[in-house]
PDB file of C-alpha atoms in Angstrom:
ATOM      1  CA  MET H   1     -10.567  31.495  -7.651  1.00 51.00           C
ATOM      2  CA  LEU H   2      -7.771  30.943  -5.135  1.00 55.00           C
ATOM      3  CA  THR H   3      -7.906  32.451  -1.680  1.00 55.00           C
ATOM      4  CA  LEU H   4      -4.982  33.306   0.583  1.00 55.00           C
ATOM      5  CA  ALA H   5      -5.583  30.024   2.430  1.00 63.00           C
ATOM      6  CA  GLU H   6      -5.696  27.723  -0.583  1.00 79.00           C
ATOM      7  CA  LEU H   7      -3.157  25.808  -2.627  1.00 86.00           C
ATOM      8  CA  ALA H   8      -4.003  24.993  -6.218  1.00 88.00           C
ATOM      9  CA  TYR H   9      -4.750  21.321  -6.772  1.00 90.00           C
ATOM     10  CA  PRO H  10      -2.370  20.073  -9.509  1.00 89.00           C
ATOM     11  CA  LEU H  11      -4.816  18.631 -12.018  1.00 83.00           C
ATOM     12  CA  VAL H  12      -3.624  15.348 -13.492  1.00 86.00           C
ATOM     13  CA  ASP H  13      -5.983  13.182 -15.493  1.00 85.00           C
ATOM     14  CA  PRO H  14      -6.394   9.908 -13.531  1.00 87.00           C
ATOM     15  CA  ILE H  15      -6.166   8.074 -16.855  1.00 87.00           C
ATOM     16  CA  ALA H  16      -2.500   7.917 -17.838  1.00 88.00           C
ATOM     17  CA  PHE H  17      -3.138   6.599 -21.361  1.00 88.00           C
ATOM     18  CA  ARG H  18      -5.387   4.262 -23.288  1.00 88.00           C
ATOM     19  CA  VAL H  19      -4.631   0.950 -24.957  1.00 90.00           C
ATOM     20  CA  LEU H  20      -7.070  -0.010 -27.719  1.00 87.00           C
ATOM     21  CA  GLY H  21      -9.619   2.297 -26.158  1.00 82.00           C
ATOM     22  CA  HIS H  22      -9.248   0.871 -22.633  1.00 84.00           C
ATOM     23  CA  PRO H  23      -8.063   3.286 -19.935  1.00 86.00           C
ATOM     24  CA  VAL H  24      -4.858   2.618 -18.021  1.00 88.00           C
ATOM     25  CA  ARG H  25      -5.074   4.550 -14.756  1.00 88.00           C
ATOM     26  CA  TRP H  26      -2.314   5.958 -12.607  1.00 91.00           C
ATOM     27  CA  TYR H  27      -3.727   3.982  -9.692  1.00 89.00           C
ATOM     28  CA  GLY H  28      -3.025   0.687 -11.440  1.00 89.00           C
ATOM     29  CA  ILE H  29       0.423   1.882 -12.513  1.00 94.00           C
ATOM     30  CA  SER H  30       1.196   2.787  -8.892  1.00 94.00           C
ATOM     31  CA  TYR H  31       0.815  -0.871  -7.859  1.00 91.00           C
ATOM     32  CA  VAL H  32       3.235  -1.938 -10.596  1.00 93.00           C
ATOM     33  CA  LEU H  33       5.765   0.640  -9.401  1.00 96.00           C
ATOM     34  CA  ALA H  34       5.219  -0.402  -5.773  1.00 95.00           C
ATOM     35  CA  PHE H  35       6.088  -4.036  -6.500  1.00 94.00           C
ATOM     36  CA  ALA H  36       9.019  -2.985  -8.682  1.00 96.00           C
ATOM     37  CA  GLY H  37      10.384  -0.908  -5.802  1.00 96.00           C
ATOM     38  CA  ALA H  38       9.926  -3.815  -3.391  1.00 96.00           C
ATOM     39  CA  TRP H  39      11.818  -6.077  -5.812  1.00 96.00           C
ATOM     40  CA  VAL H  40      14.761  -3.668  -5.927  1.00 96.00           C
ATOM     41  CA  ILE H  41      14.952  -3.304  -2.128  1.00 96.00           C
ATOM     42  CA  LEU H  42      14.601  -7.024  -1.425  1.00 96.00           C
ATOM     43  CA  ARG H  43      17.301  -7.884  -3.961  1.00 96.00           C
ATOM     44  CA  MET H  44      19.588  -5.381  -2.264  1.00 95.00           C
ATOM     45  CA  LEU H  45      18.882  -6.906   1.153  1.00 94.00           C
ATOM     46  CA  ALA H  46      19.337 -10.435  -0.195  1.00 94.00           C
ATOM     47  CA  ARG H  47      22.667  -9.468  -1.776  1.00 93.00           C
ATOM     48  CA  ARG H  48      23.886  -8.202   1.592  1.00 91.00           C
ATOM     49  CA  GLY H  49      22.651 -11.249   3.473  1.00 88.00           C
ATOM     50  CA  ARG H  50      19.913  -9.320   5.285  1.00 89.00           C
ATOM     51  CA  TRP H  51      16.988 -11.288   3.830  1.00 92.00           C
ATOM     52  CA  PRO H  52      16.709 -15.109   3.916  1.00 91.00           C
ATOM     53  CA  VAL H  53      16.129 -15.506   0.185  1.00 92.00           C
ATOM     54  CA  ALA H  54      18.665 -15.804  -2.610  1.00 92.00           C
ATOM     55  CA  GLU H  55      18.872 -12.747  -4.850  1.00 92.00           C
ATOM     56  CA  ASP H  56      17.779 -14.618  -7.974  1.00 91.00           C
ATOM     57  CA  ARG H  57      14.612 -15.902  -6.259  1.00 93.00           C
ATOM     58  CA  VAL H  58      13.183 -12.571  -5.090  1.00 94.00           C
ATOM     59  CA  ALA H  59      10.807 -12.242  -8.042  1.00 92.00           C
ATOM     60  CA  ASP H  60       9.417 -15.748  -7.442  1.00 90.00           C
ATOM     61  CA  VAL H  61       8.801 -14.972  -3.779  1.00 91.00           C
ATOM     62  CA  LEU H  62       7.110 -11.651  -4.589  1.00 92.00           C
ATOM     63  CA  PHE H  63       4.465 -13.484  -6.601  1.00 90.00           C
ATOM     64  CA  TRP H  64       2.998 -14.752  -3.324  1.00 89.00           C
ATOM     65  CA  GLY H  65       2.860 -11.177  -2.058  1.00 90.00           C
ATOM     66  CA  ILE H  66       1.073  -9.967  -5.168  1.00 90.00           C
ATOM     67  CA  LEU H  67      -1.642 -12.577  -4.654  1.00 89.00           C
ATOM     68  CA  GLY H  68      -1.921 -11.693  -0.975  1.00 89.00           C
ATOM     69  CA  VAL H  69      -2.189  -7.959  -1.651  1.00 89.00           C
ATOM     70  CA  PHE H  70      -4.888  -8.158  -4.292  1.00 86.00           C
ATOM     71  CA  LEU H  71      -6.984 -10.981  -2.850  1.00 87.00           C
ATOM     72  CA  GLY H  72      -6.699  -9.750   0.729  1.00 88.00           C
ATOM     73  CA  GLY H  73      -7.051  -6.102  -0.245  1.00 85.00           C
ATOM     74  CA  ARG H  74     -10.218  -6.698  -2.200  1.00 83.00           C
ATOM     75  CA  LEU H  75     -11.799  -9.008   0.363  1.00 84.00           C
ATOM     76  CA  GLY H  76     -10.804  -6.624   3.150  1.00 82.00           C
ATOM     77  CA  TRP H  77     -12.440  -3.699   1.375  1.00 76.00           C
ATOM     78  CA  VAL H  78     -15.660  -5.682   1.006  1.00 77.00           C
ATOM     79  CA  LEU H  79     -15.706  -6.749   4.663  1.00 77.00           C
ATOM     80  CA  PHE H  80     -14.524  -3.468   6.227  1.00 77.00           C
ATOM     81  CA  TYR H  81     -16.104  -0.893   3.899  1.00 76.00           C
ATOM     82  CA  GLY H  82     -18.097  -2.200   0.934  1.00 70.00           C
ATOM     83  CA  MET H  83     -20.786  -4.030   2.899  1.00 68.00           C
ATOM     84  CA  HIS H  84     -21.751  -0.748   4.564  1.00 65.00           C
ATOM     85  CA  GLN H  85     -22.454   1.084   1.292  1.00 64.00           C
ATOM     86  CA  ALA H  86     -25.903   1.449  -0.205  1.00 59.00           C
ATOM     87  CA  GLY H  87     -26.706  -0.959  -3.002  1.00 60.00           C
ATOM     88  CA  TRP H  88     -23.922  -3.369  -2.083  1.00 61.00           C
ATOM     89  CA  SER H  89     -24.216  -7.063  -2.938  1.00 63.00           C
ATOM     90  CA  TRP H  90     -21.869 -10.033  -2.905  1.00 64.00           C
ATOM     91  CA  SER H  91     -21.443  -9.674  -6.652  1.00 63.00           C
ATOM     92  CA  SER H  92     -19.506  -6.474  -5.877  1.00 63.00           C
ATOM     93  CA  LEU H  93     -16.652  -8.676  -4.684  1.00 64.00           C
ATOM     94  CA  LEU H  94     -15.834  -9.517  -8.310  1.00 62.00           C
ATOM     95  CA  LYS H  95     -16.233  -5.984  -9.692  1.00 61.00           C
ATOM     96  CA  VAL H  96     -12.586  -5.048  -9.308  1.00 58.00           C
ATOM     97  CA  TRP H  97     -12.852  -2.527 -12.154  1.00 53.00           C
ATOM     98  CA  GLU H  98     -14.965  -0.326  -9.895  1.00 57.00           C
ATOM     99  CA  GLY H  99     -12.056   0.052  -7.458  1.00 60.00           C
ATOM    100  CA  GLY H 100     -11.906  -0.631  -3.758  1.00 71.00           C
ATOM    101  CA  MET H 101      -8.790  -1.913  -1.996  1.00 78.00           C
ATOM    102  CA  SER H 102      -8.153  -2.040   1.752  1.00 84.00           C
ATOM    103  CA  PHE H 103      -4.616  -1.700   3.092  1.00 87.00           C
ATOM    104  CA  HIS H 104      -5.461  -3.666   6.221  1.00 88.00           C
ATOM    105  CA  GLY H 105      -7.046  -6.443   4.172  1.00 89.00           C
ATOM    106  CA  GLY H 106      -4.014  -6.552   1.879  1.00 88.00           C
ATOM    107  CA  LEU H 107      -1.739  -6.693   4.922  1.00 92.00           C
ATOM    108  CA  LEU H 108      -3.622  -9.683   6.329  1.00 92.00           C
ATOM    109  CA  GLY H 109      -3.477 -11.378   2.927  1.00 91.00           C
ATOM    110  CA  VAL H 110       0.299 -10.891   2.692  1.00 93.00           C
ATOM    111  CA  ILE H 111       0.876 -12.135   6.245  1.00 93.00           C
ATOM    112  CA  LEU H 112      -1.191 -15.269   5.635  1.00 92.00           C
ATOM    113  CA  ALA H 113       0.485 -15.981   2.282  1.00 92.00           C
ATOM    114  CA  TYR H 114       4.034 -15.552   3.552  1.00 93.00           C
ATOM    115  CA  TRP H 115       3.420 -17.254   6.886  1.00 93.00           C
ATOM    116  CA  THR H 116       2.449 -20.340   4.897  1.00 92.00           C
ATOM    117  CA  TYR H 117       5.367 -19.874   2.507  1.00 91.00           C
ATOM    118  CA  CYS H 118       7.928 -19.636   5.315  1.00 92.00           C
ATOM    119  CA  ALA H 119       6.521 -22.774   6.932  1.00 91.00           C
ATOM    120  CA  ARG H 120       6.824 -24.706   3.678  1.00 90.00           C
ATOM    121  CA  MET H 121      10.365 -23.499   2.922  1.00 90.00           C
ATOM    122  CA  GLY H 122      11.699 -23.645   6.484  1.00 89.00           C
ATOM    123  CA  LEU H 123      12.554 -19.914   6.634  1.00 90.00           C
ATOM    124  CA  ARG H 124      12.817 -17.807   9.783  1.00 88.00           C
ATOM    125  CA  ARG H 125       9.702 -15.655   9.724  1.00 90.00           C
ATOM    126  CA  GLY H 126      11.240 -12.803  11.721  1.00 91.00           C
ATOM    127  CA  GLU H 127      13.974 -11.929   9.222  1.00 91.00           C
ATOM    128  CA  PHE H 128      11.613 -12.576   6.330  1.00 94.00           C
ATOM    129  CA  PHE H 129       8.976 -10.115   7.521  1.00 95.00           C
ATOM    130  CA  ASP H 130      11.618  -7.569   8.553  1.00 95.00           C
ATOM    131  CA  GLY H 131      12.746  -7.235   4.945  1.00 94.00           C
ATOM    132  CA  LEU H 132       9.195  -7.155   3.621  1.00 95.00           C
ATOM    133  CA  SER H 133       8.298  -4.338   6.012  1.00 96.00           C
ATOM    134  CA  LEU H 134      11.096  -2.112   4.743  1.00 96.00           C
ATOM    135  CA  ALA H 135      10.278  -2.919   1.104  1.00 96.00           C
ATOM    136  CA  THR H 136       6.589  -2.070   1.594  1.00 95.00           C
ATOM    137  CA  THR H 137       6.994   1.585   2.578  1.00 96.00           C
ATOM    138  CA  PRO H 138       8.038   3.052  -0.825  1.00 96.00           C
ATOM    139  CA  GLY H 139       4.977   1.396  -2.345  1.00 95.00           C
ATOM    140  CA  LEU H 140       2.748   3.037   0.242  1.00 95.00           C
ATOM    141  CA  PHE H 141       4.181   6.401  -0.784  1.00 97.00           C
ATOM    142  CA  ILE H 142       3.478   5.765  -4.474  1.00 96.00           C
ATOM    143  CA  VAL H 143      -0.071   4.463  -3.966  1.00 94.00           C
ATOM    144  CA  ARG H 144      -0.979   7.445  -1.756  1.00 95.00           C
ATOM    145  CA  LEU H 145       0.167   9.765  -4.528  1.00 96.00           C
ATOM    146  CA  ALA H 146      -2.153   7.875  -6.868  1.00 94.00           C
ATOM    147  CA  ASN H 147      -5.000   8.441  -4.375  1.00 93.00           C
ATOM    148  CA  PHE H 148      -4.168  12.145  -4.584  1.00 95.00           C
ATOM    149  CA  VAL H 149      -4.290  12.077  -8.396  1.00 92.00           C
ATOM    150  CA  ASN H 150      -7.662  10.299  -8.190  1.00 90.00           C
ATOM    151  CA  ALA H 151      -8.934  13.015  -5.812  1.00 91.00           C
ATOM    152  CA  GLU H 152     -10.141  10.245  -3.488  1.00 89.00           C
ATOM    153  CA  LEU H 153      -9.725   9.664   0.249  1.00 90.00           C
ATOM    154  CA  TYR H 154      -9.469  13.422   0.641  1.00 93.00           C
ATOM    155  CA  GLY H 155      -9.417  15.244   3.952  1.00 95.00           C
ATOM    156  CA  ARG H 156     -12.014  16.915   6.110  1.00 95.00           C
ATOM    157  CA  VAL H 157     -13.196  20.467   5.569  1.00 95.00           C
ATOM    158  CA  TRP H 158     -10.455  22.910   6.592  1.00 93.00           C
ATOM    159  CA  ASP H 159      -9.432  26.446   5.647  1.00 89.00           C
ATOM    160  CA  GLY H 160      -5.797  26.349   6.755  1.00 89.00           C
ATOM    161  CA  PRO H 161      -2.829  27.741   4.823  1.00 88.00           C
ATOM    162  CA  TRP H 162      -2.363  24.668   2.585  1.00 91.00           C
ATOM    163  CA  ALA H 163      -6.002  23.665   2.129  1.00 94.00           C
ATOM    164  CA  MET H 164      -7.063  22.413  -1.300  1.00 93.00           C
ATOM    165  CA  ARG H 165     -10.243  22.234  -3.333  1.00 92.00           C
ATOM    166  CA  PHE H 166     -10.541  18.825  -4.965  1.00 92.00           C
ATOM    167  CA  PRO H 167     -12.207  18.089  -8.317  1.00 89.00           C
ATOM    168  CA  ASP H 168     -15.483  16.183  -8.128  1.00 85.00           C
ATOM    169  CA  TYR H 169     -14.781  13.290 -10.471  1.00 79.00           C
ATOM    170  CA  GLU H 170     -18.018  11.579  -9.437  1.00 74.00           C
ATOM    171  CA  HIS H 171     -20.122  14.447 -10.791  1.00 73.00           C
ATOM    172  CA  PRO H 172     -22.310  13.385 -13.758  1.00 70.00           C
ATOM    173  CA  ALA H 173     -20.729  16.116 -15.883  1.00 69.00           C
ATOM    174  CA  VAL H 174     -17.337  14.410 -15.816  1.00 69.00           C
ATOM    175  CA  ARG H 175     -18.285  10.732 -15.563  1.00 65.00           C
ATOM    176  CA  GLY H 176     -17.739   8.862 -18.786  1.00 61.00           C
ATOM    177  CA  PRO H 177     -18.932   5.451 -19.964  1.00 55.00           C
ATOM    178  CA  ASP H 178     -15.966   3.857 -18.183  1.00 55.00           C
ATOM    179  CA  HIS H 179     -17.002   5.515 -14.899  1.00 52.00           C
ATOM    180  CA  TRP H 180     -14.017   7.824 -14.816  1.00 51.00           C
ATOM    181  CA  VAL H 181     -13.004  11.187 -16.170  1.00 53.00           C
ATOM    182  CA  ALA H 182     -14.297  11.934 -19.630  1.00 55.00           C
ATOM    183  CA  GLY H 183     -12.098  14.371 -21.520  1.00 53.00           C
ATOM    184  CA  ASP H 184     -10.297  17.246 -19.864  1.00 58.00           C
ATOM    185  CA  PRO H 185     -10.765  17.226 -16.046  1.00 58.00           C
ATOM    186  CA  VAL H 186     -10.073  20.971 -15.898  1.00 59.00           C
ATOM    187  CA  ARG H 187     -13.613  21.637 -17.101  1.00 64.00           C
ATOM    188  CA  GLY H 188     -15.148  19.448 -14.429  1.00 71.00           C
ATOM    189  CA  PRO H 189     -16.875  20.743 -11.274  1.00 84.00           C
ATOM    190  CA  TRP H 190     -15.106  21.063  -7.954  1.00 88.00           C
ATOM    191  CA  LEU H 191     -16.060  20.102  -4.426  1.00 89.00           C
ATOM    192  CA  PRO H 192     -17.492  23.176  -2.690  1.00 88.00           C
ATOM    193  CA  ASP H 193     -15.258  23.187   0.413  1.00 91.00           C
ATOM    194  CA  LEU H 194     -11.554  23.516   1.078  1.00 94.00           C
ATOM    195  CA  ARG H 195     -10.082  20.381   2.607  1.00 95.00           C
ATOM    196  CA  HIS H 196      -6.959  18.778   4.068  1.00 96.00           C
ATOM    197  CA  PRO H 197      -4.754  17.091   1.414  1.00 96.00           C
ATOM    198  CA  SER H 198      -4.711  14.029   3.669  1.00 96.00           C
ATOM    199  CA  GLN H 199      -3.394  11.760   0.912  1.00 97.00           C
ATOM    200  CA  LEU H 200      -0.140  13.745   0.987  1.00 97.00           C
ATOM    201  CA  TYR H 201       0.034  13.469   4.781  1.00 97.00           C
ATOM    202  CA  GLU H 202      -0.228   9.700   4.460  1.00 97.00           C
ATOM    203  CA  ALA H 203       2.335   9.583   1.645  1.00 97.00           C
ATOM    204  CA  LEU H 204       4.814  11.481   3.799  1.00 97.00           C
ATOM    205  CA  GLY H 205       4.165   9.586   7.052  1.00 97.00           C
ATOM    206  CA  GLU H 206       3.444   6.046   5.847  1.00 95.00           C
ATOM    207  CA  GLY H 207       5.968   6.164   3.030  1.00 95.00           C
ATOM    208  CA  ILE H 208       8.970   8.417   3.582  1.00 97.00           C
ATOM    209  CA  LEU H 209       9.140   8.817   7.366  1.00 97.00           C
ATOM    210  CA  LEU H 210       8.343   5.165   8.101  1.00 97.00           C
ATOM    211  CA  PHE H 211      10.943   4.022   5.555  1.00 97.00           C
ATOM    212  CA  LEU H 212      13.639   6.179   7.167  1.00 97.00           C
ATOM    213  CA  ALA H 213      12.736   4.913  10.639  1.00 96.00           C
ATOM    214  CA  LEU H 214      12.793   1.245   9.601  1.00 96.00           C
ATOM    215  CA  ARG H 215      16.033   1.686   7.673  1.00 95.00           C
ATOM    216  CA  TRP H 216      17.628   3.271  10.738  1.00 94.00           C
ATOM    217  CA  LEU H 217      16.502   0.321  12.872  1.00 93.00           C
ATOM    218  CA  MET H 218      17.831  -2.163  10.342  1.00 90.00           C
ATOM    219  CA  LEU H 219      21.268  -0.558  10.488  1.00 87.00           C
ATOM    220  CA  ARG H 220      21.434  -0.882  14.265  1.00 85.00           C
ATOM    221  CA  ARG H 221      23.213  -3.911  15.675  1.00 73.00           C
ATOM    222  CA  GLY H 222      20.992  -6.445  17.419  1.00 69.00           C
ATOM    223  CA  VAL H 223      17.719  -5.224  15.875  1.00 78.00           C
ATOM    224  CA  GLY H 224      16.052  -7.943  13.825  1.00 81.00           C
ATOM    225  CA  GLY H 225      14.321 -11.237  14.246  1.00 87.00           C
ATOM    226  CA  GLY H 226      10.887  -9.688  13.679  1.00 91.00           C
ATOM    227  CA  ARG H 227      11.466  -6.479  15.617  1.00 93.00           C
ATOM    228  CA  ILE H 228      11.492  -4.342  12.466  1.00 95.00           C
ATOM    229  CA  ALA H 229       8.223  -5.932  11.355  1.00 95.00           C
ATOM    230  CA  ALA H 230       6.781  -5.093  14.774  1.00 96.00           C
ATOM    231  CA  ALA H 231       8.012  -1.507  14.383  1.00 96.00           C
ATOM    232  CA  PHE H 232       6.268  -1.351  11.003  1.00 97.00           C
ATOM    233  CA  LEU H 233       2.952  -2.449  12.484  1.00 97.00           C
ATOM    234  CA  ILE H 234       3.236   0.039  15.342  1.00 97.00           C
ATOM    235  CA  GLY H 235       4.589   2.892  13.218  1.00 97.00           C
ATOM    236  CA  TYR H 236       2.051   2.578  10.418  1.00 97.00           C
ATOM    237  CA  GLY H 237      -0.793   2.204  12.896  1.00 96.00           C
ATOM    238  CA  LEU H 238       0.189   5.342  14.807  1.00 97.00           C
ATOM    239  CA  VAL H 239       0.767   7.447  11.673  1.00 97.00           C
ATOM    240  CA  ARG H 240      -2.475   6.382  10.024  1.00 95.00           C
ATOM    241  CA  PHE H 241      -4.416   6.782  13.283  1.00 97.00           C
ATOM    242  CA  ALA H 242      -3.194  10.388  13.569  1.00 97.00           C
ATOM    243  CA  VAL H 243      -3.815  11.263   9.911  1.00 96.00           C
ATOM    244  CA  GLU H 244      -7.358   9.906  10.111  1.00 95.00           C
ATOM    245  CA  PHE H 245      -8.231  12.934  12.255  1.00 95.00           C
ATOM    246  CA  THR H 246      -7.778  15.026   9.091  1.00 96.00           C
ATOM    247  CA  ARG H 247      -9.336  12.549   6.646  1.00 94.00           C
ATOM    248  CA  GLU H 248     -12.987  12.458   5.643  1.00 92.00           C
ATOM    249  CA  PRO H 249     -14.709   9.400   7.174  1.00 89.00           C
ATOM    250  CA  ASP H 250     -15.683   6.672   4.734  1.00 78.00           C
ATOM    251  CA  ALA H 251     -19.048   7.140   3.047  1.00 73.00           C
ATOM    252  CA  GLY H 252     -21.805   5.035   4.565  1.00 71.00           C
ATOM    253  CA  ILE H 253     -19.746   4.313   7.693  1.00 79.00           C
ATOM    254  CA  GLY H 254     -18.937   7.668   9.289  1.00 79.00           C
ATOM    255  CA  TYR H 255     -17.754   7.756  12.883  1.00 82.00           C
ATOM    256  CA  GLN H 256     -17.779   4.663  15.057  1.00 81.00           C
ATOM    257  CA  ALA H 257     -17.355   4.184  18.809  1.00 79.00           C
ATOM    258  CA  VAL H 258     -16.028   7.227  20.739  1.00 84.00           C
ATOM    259  CA  GLY H 259     -15.852   9.197  17.506  1.00 84.00           C
ATOM    260  CA  LEU H 260     -13.251   7.047  15.758  1.00 90.00           C
ATOM    261  CA  THR H 261     -13.302   6.158  12.075  1.00 90.00           C
ATOM    262  CA  ARG H 262     -13.173   2.619  10.726  1.00 87.00           C
ATOM    263  CA  GLY H 263      -9.562   3.189   9.719  1.00 89.00           C
ATOM    264  CA  GLN H 264      -8.649   4.230  13.265  1.00 94.00           C
ATOM    265  CA  GLU H 265     -10.266   1.105  14.694  1.00 92.00           C
ATOM    266  CA  LEU H 266      -8.232  -1.081  12.344  1.00 91.00           C
ATOM    267  CA  CYS H 267      -5.045   0.866  13.090  1.00 95.00           C
ATOM    268  CA  ALA H 268      -5.571   0.482  16.843  1.00 95.00           C
ATOM    269  CA  ALA H 269      -5.750  -3.282  16.336  1.00 95.00           C
ATOM    270  CA  MET H 270      -2.622  -3.041  14.176  1.00 95.00           C
ATOM    271  CA  VAL H 271      -0.672  -1.242  16.924  1.00 97.00           C
ATOM    272  CA  LEU H 272      -1.804  -3.836  19.453  1.00 97.00           C
ATOM    273  CA  ALA H 273      -0.641  -6.636  17.143  1.00 96.00           C
ATOM    274  CA  GLY H 274       2.718  -4.918  16.743  1.00 96.00           C
ATOM    275  CA  LEU H 275       3.167  -4.703  20.507  1.00 96.00           C
ATOM    276  CA  VAL H 276       2.368  -8.417  20.827  1.00 95.00           C
ATOM    277  CA  VAL H 277       4.931  -9.265  18.123  1.00 94.00           C
ATOM    278  CA  LEU H 278       7.524  -7.061  19.845  1.00 93.00           C
ATOM    279  CA  ALA H 279       6.899  -8.796  23.171  1.00 92.00           C
ATOM    280  CA  LEU H 280       7.327 -12.197  21.540  1.00 91.00           C
ATOM    281  CA  CYS H 281      10.565 -11.058  19.884  1.00 88.00           C
ATOM    282  CA  ARG H 282      12.032 -10.043  23.230  1.00 80.00           C
ATOM    283  CA  ARG H 283      11.875 -13.669  24.330  1.00 72.00           C
ATOM    284  CA  SER H 284      14.171 -14.869  21.551  1.00 65.00           C
ATOM    285  CA  PRO H 285      17.675 -13.589  20.672  1.00 58.00           C
ATOM    286  CA  THR H 286      18.349 -12.056  17.279  1.00 53.00           C
ATOM    287  CA  PRO H 287      20.085 -14.618  15.042  1.00 52.00           C
ATOM    288  CA  ALA H 288      23.486 -13.578  13.759  1.00 49.00           C
ATOM    289  CA  ARG H 289      22.635 -14.468  10.178  1.00 50.00           C
ATOM    290  CA  PRO H 290      19.332 -15.805   8.812  1.00 46.00           C
ATOM    291  CA  ALA H 291      19.174 -19.132   7.118  1.00 49.00           C
ATOM    292  CA  ALA H 292      18.760 -18.346   3.458  1.00 54.00           C
ATOM    293  CA  LEU H 293      16.562 -19.897   0.838  1.00 56.00           C
ATOM    294  CA  PRO H 294      19.037 -21.492  -1.589  1.00 57.00           C
ATOM    295  CA  PRO H 295      19.478 -19.961  -5.027  1.00 63.00           C
ATOM    296  CA  ALA H 296      17.608 -21.381  -7.945  1.00 58.00           C
ATOM    297  CA  ALA H 297      19.293 -24.344  -9.599  1.00 55.00           C
ATOM    298  CA  PRO H 298      21.197 -23.333 -12.768  1.00 59.00           C
ATOM    299  CA  PRO H 299      19.871 -24.695 -16.068  1.00 55.00           C
ATOM    300  CA  PRO H 300      21.590 -27.870 -17.271  1.00 56.00           C
ATOM    301  CA  ALA H 301      24.494 -27.297 -19.612  1.00 55.00           C
ATOM    302  CA  ALA H 302      23.828 -28.015 -23.243  1.00 53.00           C
ATOM    303  CA  PRO H 303      25.557 -31.165 -24.516  1.00 53.00           C
ATOM    304  CA  THR H 304      28.575 -30.538 -26.697  1.00 51.00           C
ATOM    305  CA  SER H 305      30.351 -32.607 -29.301  1.00 47.00           C
ATOM    306  CA  GLY H 306      33.476 -34.524 -28.424  1.00 47.00           C
ATOM    307  CA  GLY H 307      36.192 -31.834 -28.729  1.00 45.00           C
ATOM    308  CA  GLY H 308      34.265 -29.087 -26.986  1.00 43.00           C
ATOM    309  CA  GLY H 309      32.943 -27.637 -30.247  1.00 41.00           C
ATOM    310  CA  ALA H 310      29.538 -26.129 -30.979  1.00 38.00           C
ATOM    311  CA  PRO H 311      26.445 -27.499 -29.144  1.00 36.00           C
ATOM    312  CA  GLN H 312      24.716 -30.371 -30.852  1.00 35.00           C
ATOM    313  CA  ALA H 313      21.381 -29.656 -32.521  1.00 39.00           C
TER     314      ALA H 313
END
């Protein structure tokens, strides 16, 4: 039953489809779409000379980011959140099918991977990370929507005008053998309290608003050389820090020092890091045009017969 201060939660089965009996979840699809969106944006920036990588090498470079996101995200979740849960063991690090990814861990993994990559290829790190920062924001929007579909990372109890009642997918009545929704989620039980749809707040702030702000900065003359990457660190940290006041604290961790959540502690460190990067950028002028990674070498031409006829077998 809906009340006057409740919006209906749009039920979507977290399992998009099945392949040979194995579930393919919207959460996994969201990561594929996030990297596809980053590929499109980085190719556009490379084509316009705003990213120090040739357009035809963007996909190769993104492979490093994929490794950084998944390895860093998983390890970060274990270190920041998983170790504080009951029944945790080091074997949980390998149980990726049970979920658990940390944005801050994934961010550290990407920074480490691309810092090494830029050093090996002789690229200017400032321009490189500026482009990556802009390309990351649409993916944040998509992944937060997947969190909403999963009914996870929901908000604190609240009875405001757009409060929602989330389905309890962890209830034994709706848990299947694959530890997810079995059958039609409409018949499953619901959490007893109305709550903030905090996943949507994060999708709007971390995804759309941060993208518009970074794009505006990129269009301004003289803004670059790592300053956009610094703005990303500061902007994401501030948005996430604010939204955490409406988000349910992580299970097994709760509130930390002075009533902050673990996410707010990590975001405070993120803002501080962004301010340090911004201060370092102020010491160096913005280069007029970044040195680009050369395009991939074209494949050798096939040998032809004497008069320029058909290729030889």
